[in-house]
Coordinates of C-alpha atoms in Angstrom, one line a residue:
M1 CA -6.3 -26.2 176.3
R2 CA -4.1 -23.4 177.5
A3 CA -4.1 -21.5 180.7
N4 CA -6.0 -18.3 180.8
K5 CA -4.0 -15.3 182.3
A6 CA -6.9 -13.9 184.4
K7 CA -6.2 -14.0 188.1
K8 CA -9.7 -14.4 189.5
Y9 CA -12.1 -17.2 188.4
L10 CA -15.5 -18.5 189.0
L11 CA -16.2 -22.0 187.8
A12 CA -19.9 -22.8 187.7
V13 CA -20.5 -26.5 187.6
D14 CA -24.0 -27.7 186.8
D15 CA -25.5 -30.2 184.3
E16 CA -28.4 -27.7 183.6
E17 CA -26.6 -25.9 180.8
D18 CA -29.3 -23.2 180.5
L19 CA -27.9 -21.7 183.6
K20 CA -24.8 -20.7 181.7
F21 CA -26.8 -17.7 180.2
L22 CA -27.7 -16.5 183.7
F23 CA -24.2 -16.6 184.9
E24 CA -22.9 -14.8 181.8
H25 CA -25.6 -12.2 182.2
F26 CA -25.0 -11.5 186.0
F27 CA -21.4 -11.4 185.9
S28 CA -21.1 -9.7 182.5
D29 CA -19.6 -6.4 183.8
Q30 CA -16.9 -8.1 185.7
V31 CA -16.0 -10.4 182.8
C32 CA -16.0 -7.6 180.3
S33 CA -13.8 -5.4 182.5
G34 CA -11.3 -8.3 182.9
E35 CA -11.8 -8.5 186.6
L36 CA -13.2 -12.1 186.5
N37 CA -12.9 -15.2 184.3
L38 CA -16.2 -17.1 184.2
E39 CA -16.1 -20.7 183.1
F40 CA -19.2 -22.9 182.9
C41 CA -18.7 -26.7 183.4
A42 CA -21.4 -29.2 182.6
T43 CA -19.6 -31.9 184.5
A44 CA -17.2 -32.4 187.5
K45 CA -14.6 -33.8 185.1
E46 CA -14.6 -30.7 183.0
C47 CA -14.1 -28.5 186.1
L48 CA -11.2 -30.7 187.4
D49 CA -9.6 -30.4 183.8
K50 CA -9.9 -26.6 184.0
L51 CA -8.4 -26.5 187.5
K52 CA -5.4 -28.3 186.0
V53 CA -4.6 -25.3 183.7
I54 CA -5.5 -22.2 185.8
S55 CA -4.1 -20.5 188.8
G56 CA -5.1 -17.6 190.9
E57 CA -8.1 -16.9 193.2
I58 CA -10.7 -19.5 192.3
V59 CA -14.2 -20.1 193.5
V60 CA -16.1 -23.2 192.4
L61 CA -19.9 -23.2 192.5
S62 CA -21.1 -26.8 192.1
D63 CA -24.5 -28.5 191.9
I64 CA -24.5 -31.4 194.3
C65 CA -26.7 -33.8 192.1
M66 CA -25.0 -34.3 188.8
P67 CA -24.9 -37.4 186.5
D68 CA -21.1 -38.1 186.4
V69 CA -19.7 -37.3 189.9
S70 CA -21.7 -35.7 192.8
G71 CA -20.7 -32.1 194.0
I72 CA -19.7 -33.7 197.3
D73 CA -17.2 -36.0 195.5
L74 CA -16.0 -33.0 193.5
L75 CA -15.7 -31.0 196.8
K76 CA -13.6 -33.8 198.3
T77 CA -11.2 -34.0 195.2
I78 CA -10.8 -30.2 195.1
S79 CA -10.1 -30.1 198.9
E80 CA -7.4 -32.8 198.4
K81 CA -5.7 -31.5 195.1
Y82 CA -6.5 -27.7 195.2
P83 CA -6.9 -26.6 198.9
S84 CA -6.8 -23.0 198.1
V85 CA -9.9 -23.2 195.8
K86 CA -13.1 -22.1 197.6
V87 CA -16.1 -24.4 196.9
F88 CA -19.7 -23.6 197.4
L89 CA -22.4 -26.3 196.9
V90 CA -25.8 -25.8 195.3
S91 CA -28.8 -27.9 195.5
A92 CA -32.6 -27.9 195.4
Y93 CA -32.6 -30.7 198.0
D94 CA -32.3 -30.7 201.8
E95 CA -29.0 -29.3 203.0
D96 CA -29.0 -31.4 206.2
K97 CA -28.3 -34.5 204.3
Y98 CA -25.0 -33.1 203.0
L99 CA -23.9 -30.9 205.9
E100 CA -21.5 -33.3 207.5
D101 CA -19.6 -34.0 204.3
M102 CA -19.7 -30.2 203.4
K103 CA -17.9 -29.4 206.7
K104 CA -15.5 -32.4 206.5
Y105 CA -14.2 -31.4 203.1
G106 CA -14.3 -27.6 203.7
A107 CA -17.1 -26.2 201.6
Q108 CA -17.4 -22.4 202.0
G109 CA -21.1 -22.6 202.0
Y110 CA -24.4 -24.0 200.7
I111 CA -26.7 -22.2 198.3
S112 CA -30.3 -23.4 197.8
K113 CA -31.9 -23.5 194.3
P114 CA -33.5 -21.7 192.8
L115 CA -30.5 -19.5 192.8
E116 CA -30.9 -15.9 194.0
F117 CA -28.4 -14.4 191.5
D118 CA -28.0 -10.9 193.2
S119 CA -27.0 -12.6 196.5
L120 CA -24.8 -15.1 194.7
K121 CA -23.0 -12.4 192.8
D122 CA -22.4 -10.4 196.0
T123 CA -21.0 -13.4 197.7
V124 CA -18.6 -14.4 194.9
L125 CA -17.4 -10.8 194.3
R126 CA -16.8 -10.4 198.0
I127 CA -14.7 -13.6 198.3
L128 CA -12.7 -12.6 195.3
D129 CA -12.3 -9.0 196.5
I130 CA -13.9 -7.6 193.4
T131 CA -15.8 -4.3 193.7
H132 CA -19.1 -3.7 191.7

């Protein structure tokens, strides 16, 4: 695995791999223009492996409930090892249950499923200072 030279990244972490198509569709203009590097990770481990080889402005959008490591545990690891990475957590479940840990480990926000991709796209592009 070698580092990609793009400066701005979105790492989407979700065990529902069919979401990959939706991310690719909604961010296609920014990816094609070279403004954004989009990576889809099916596991937290895959996300952490990618974080080892990239640098720049990075946003991680992670599902909370995943089979290998929870999104909360991923957030904790990222906040300790990669403090400049901005993490948003996603879940179809009640946010209140996770709120304390999200604040404790510095999550940028919480997004409810089903995802509203237009709003999600606006948020990611604003944080990475990409115009659309």
